[in-house]
Amino acid sequence: VPVSTPRPQGRPRSVRADDAILAATRGLLAERGWADLTMGDVATRANVAKTTLYRRWPSKQELAMAAVADMLGELELPAEGDLRSGIESVVRQFTDLLTRPEMQTALMGLVADSTRDPALRRRVRETIVDPQKRLVVRGRERALERGEIKVPAQIDVDLVFDVIAGTVVQHMLISDGPAAEEWIGQFVRFVSTGLGLNT
Amino acid sequence: VPVSTPRPQGRPRSVRADDAILAATRGLLAERGWADLTMGDVATRANVAKTTLYRRWPSKQELAMAAVADMLGELELPAEGDLRSGIESVVRQFTDLLTRPEMQTALMGLVADSTRDPALRRRVRETIVDPQKRLVVRGRERALERGEIKVPAQIDVDLVFDVIAGTVVQHMLISDGPAAEEWIGQFVRFVSTGLGLNT
Amino acid sequence: VPVSTPRPQGRPRSVRADDAILAATRGLLAERGWADLTMGDVATRANVAKTTLYRRWPSKQELAMAAVADMLGELELPAEGDLRSGIESVVRQFTDLLTRPEMQTALMGLVADSTRDPALRRRVRETIVDPQKRLVVRGRERALERGEIKVPAQIDVDLVFDVIAGTVVQHMLISDGPAAEEWIGQFVRFVSTGLGLNT
Amino acid sequence: VPVSTPRPQGRPRSVRADDAILAATRGLLAERGWADLTMGDVATRANVAKTTLYRRWPSKQELAMAAVADMLGELELPAEGDLRSGIESVVRQFTDLLTRPEMQTALMGLVADSTRDPALRRRVRETIVDPQKRLVVRGRERALERGEIKVPAQIDVDLVFDVIAGTVVQHMLISDGPAAEEWIGQFVRFVSTGLGLNT
DNA sequence: CGCTAATCGAGACGGTACGTCTGGTCTTCTA
DNA sequence: TAGAAGACCAGACGTACCGTCTCGATTAGCG
């Protein structure tokens, strides 16, 4: 029988505050960008004291991760369809996510801050990057079951993930290209070919 | 005959200052990261007044671009070899560049700041991103000459550029992977296959 | 027959808490001074919740008054001796009190806070200042009985009180002088002369 | 020939700022009292940045001393008249000063803060207390010249100063008495008698 | 050789955000 | 009902940078 965690003493934390803070964070990320996002403004917009904010998230980085983690968690591989259509779906979902200003700001801000901060880089990877590799892992499993690929080694999870994530980010946030259907088709064709699916 | 610009009146700008400032910028980018790089510190380390610094580069972003632009300009396609070895060379040069802390910090900082600032995004693209597409353009020309590809359309410059640049950045700065020979080989193989070079 | 107050419902207040709080207050007054004395620290040192503290004393000022009132109440005019020796005794007792850091801090803190707060000034006077005038009143009575002075008007209670209290405070807390026997003798001689006792 | 101090480098400090800051300080001391006087408010009212304020006066205490030092420096012994009228004049000037709310607040706040801070206590004495002893010293000189007293020892400067300053403060700020002519006369009579001037 | 004009260093200027601390209140469970 | 615990909002703290400004001192070309 699992021992229930003993109820902590004192006034419990407001559950409403969490939602208000994360919503305020998303709003300000979208409106102001990374450098001009201030903890004080988040607190003000959430109608919350700064202490309340810092008690929950000790830094802008942790706050931003919490604010976008849910959205990234909603990415999913469709239950039906072959590998190529799975890739296409994931690419489309990811480009949709990267259309949202708060996601652009949070991701790039976190990456920038983490370049000279190994601890943060690790937190970012563990919290919002690596979990999404499940999509590639699951896709490989299905492709094997369906016989689309012959050996697991035909798909290196890390490489495929980096190609997809990296290219989409580069295309949308740096080259500033549209997430048009045309581009998605072109890119998915490239990846499929690269994986040897078109022979 | 072009009229030479009339020599401006007054004391000429110190030529030494430029070098000192850019060197100080690179050093601090490497040591401190993007957010903690301050104009005041750059001026101090360069033994220069803040006025002098702002007169030349009006913002941290412009300064960082100037500090790393040269390094990116040194990327080049080898004079000899087939397309695949050209890709491999460029990937290796780019991973080498991304090993330098000042380059990591400057690139990611600029991208982060530009997410909500279209003018800056355009400046970044024009100044340090798009010029490198010459490598892909030149590679395609050579491949055509050598008959490795049949039509220019077989290589979409923008897509190939985004795949290479995006994947390398994602691998090195986010997934935090090593720029090992092994990885380079694996990635170049993927790209070559994607381009239809291995049939 | 007076009706006894009905015993209040619920848990009775802890009697130990009062002592613990006042002791903690005296300790922190002595260690930290007035501005750095915080209600939170008092509660922590007394092992008491802030609620409990505020229920009993609604402000730092009230708390400080309670913490030092007892000490001031212990001042007393000796049963024997002439007026001059009475004055000397009271001056000595008062200088002794002002040697205690908690007394210094509490008195000056209360005076400072009361300069722009008439209500507090009145509370301070009624609670800890004016009651001590009994010493002068009693001394005058005795001096009259003994024939040391001829009319009550020879001693103006308020003036004499202000001279003694004010001078001792000025000497010890501002001029930072020692409460040496020598000084006490010199001062008592001055007051006695002022009262016309030395002719 | 004294070497003139070399002009310091950089932009000179604004002379207007000093005046604005001290005026704002006096205003807020009077309106708000000691504890509610904040450096931020002073800066705001003086139309000055907080940095500008802290550059000149590193603490509320130093600021308050500067704000009232001038007023205390204006106390002076009248050129004519005997010792008793000199004392009376000084007492009247001091009671007038203590009528000003900013003076009340500053003096008592400084004394309160200095009870547990020897360094501050010393600063207060050196800056605003001890300099006023010149009045007693000068008065003694004159009284000797005029033959009102016979030996310097008849007047102990420190004692007389503490009696006058302490009693006036006690009367006005603690006992909350009026600075009426009547009271001044009564007190001056007491002091004169104490000094042995009425034989 | 002096004049004009831009640049140099130094550092003060008004602002803004930081992350922490305290005040005084409120909300929960337990005694 | 009191008590312990601790979360809550509000706001001041003293510091760090921002980008601009105001100084005197340089350093060039031009008359």
XYZ file of N, CA and C (backbone and C1' of nucleotides) in Angstrom, chain A residues 9-11 13-14 47 49 52 55-56, chain F residues 4-13:
100
model
N 2.374 21.399 5.409
C 1.772 22.363 6.321
C 1.560 23.702 5.658
N 0.791 24.548 6.330
C 0.625 25.915 5.870
C -0.381 26.076 4.756
N -0.564 27.308 4.353
C -1.513 27.625 3.284
C -1.052 27.011 1.973
N -0.450 26.372 -1.993
C -0.212 27.305 -3.092
C -1.461 27.448 -3.953
N -1.644 28.635 -4.417
C -2.815 28.897 -5.251
C -2.676 28.185 -6.591
N -1.322 39.322 -12.200
C -1.908 39.778 -10.934
C -1.383 38.970 -9.755
N 2.195 38.571 -6.993
C 3.399 39.220 -6.471
C 4.644 38.534 -7.027
N 5.606 35.335 -5.353
C 4.826 34.169 -5.769
C 5.403 33.559 -7.032
N 8.830 31.886 -6.243
C 8.692 30.680 -5.431
C 8.496 29.466 -6.321
N 7.830 29.672 -7.444
C 7.519 28.549 -8.335
C 8.597 28.330 -9.383
P 2.458 28.835 18.190
O 2.644 27.929 16.891
C 2.667 26.524 17.018
C 2.857 25.896 15.655
C 3.985 26.520 14.831
O 4.699 25.474 14.202
C 1.951 26.650 13.615
P 6.018 25.775 13.358
O 5.427 25.907 11.887
C 4.790 24.783 11.307
C 4.237 25.184 9.955
C 5.229 25.962 9.098
O 5.578 25.121 8.014
C 3.035 26.908 9.027
P 6.801 25.520 7.045
O 6.065 26.426 5.961
C 4.982 25.870 5.222
C 4.221 26.994 4.586
C 5.101 27.970 3.775
O 4.445 28.232 2.566
C 3.647 29.125 5.132
P 5.279 28.224 1.216
O 4.196 28.767 0.187
C 2.927 28.151 0.143
C 1.850 29.197 -0.066
C 2.209 30.227 -1.135
O 1.105 30.341 -2.030
C 1.604 31.320 0.894
P 1.185 31.302 -3.256
O 0.662 32.691 -2.672
C -0.738 32.858 -2.467
C -1.010 34.253 -1.989
C -0.361 35.335 -2.851
O -1.313 35.812 -3.776
C -0.198 35.799 -0.512
P -0.764 36.789 -4.925
O -0.767 38.217 -4.220
C -2.028 38.854 -3.965
C -1.777 40.225 -3.385
C -1.092 41.204 -4.346
O -1.720 42.463 -4.187
C 0.191 40.992 -2.376
P -1.414 43.660 -5.194
O -0.382 44.531 -4.349
C -0.740 44.991 -3.060
C 0.448 45.668 -2.411
C 1.264 46.553 -3.355
O 1.268 47.865 -2.824
C 2.673 45.118 -2.075
P 1.777 49.097 -3.690
O 3.278 49.245 -3.190
C 3.535 49.429 -1.808
C 5.009 49.227 -1.553
C 5.920 49.916 -2.573
O 7.038 50.439 -1.879
C 6.550 47.724 -2.337
P 7.520 51.933 -2.215
O 8.969 51.956 -1.553
C 9.104 51.738 -0.165
C 10.419 51.053 0.115
C 11.605 51.656 -0.638
O 12.614 52.037 0.306
C 11.494 49.279 -0.964
P 14.004 52.612 -0.222
O 14.887 51.301 -0.297
C 15.049 50.512 0.881
C 15.897 49.316 0.552
C 17.194 49.674 -0.148
O 18.226 49.673 0.817
C 16.085 47.799 -1.189
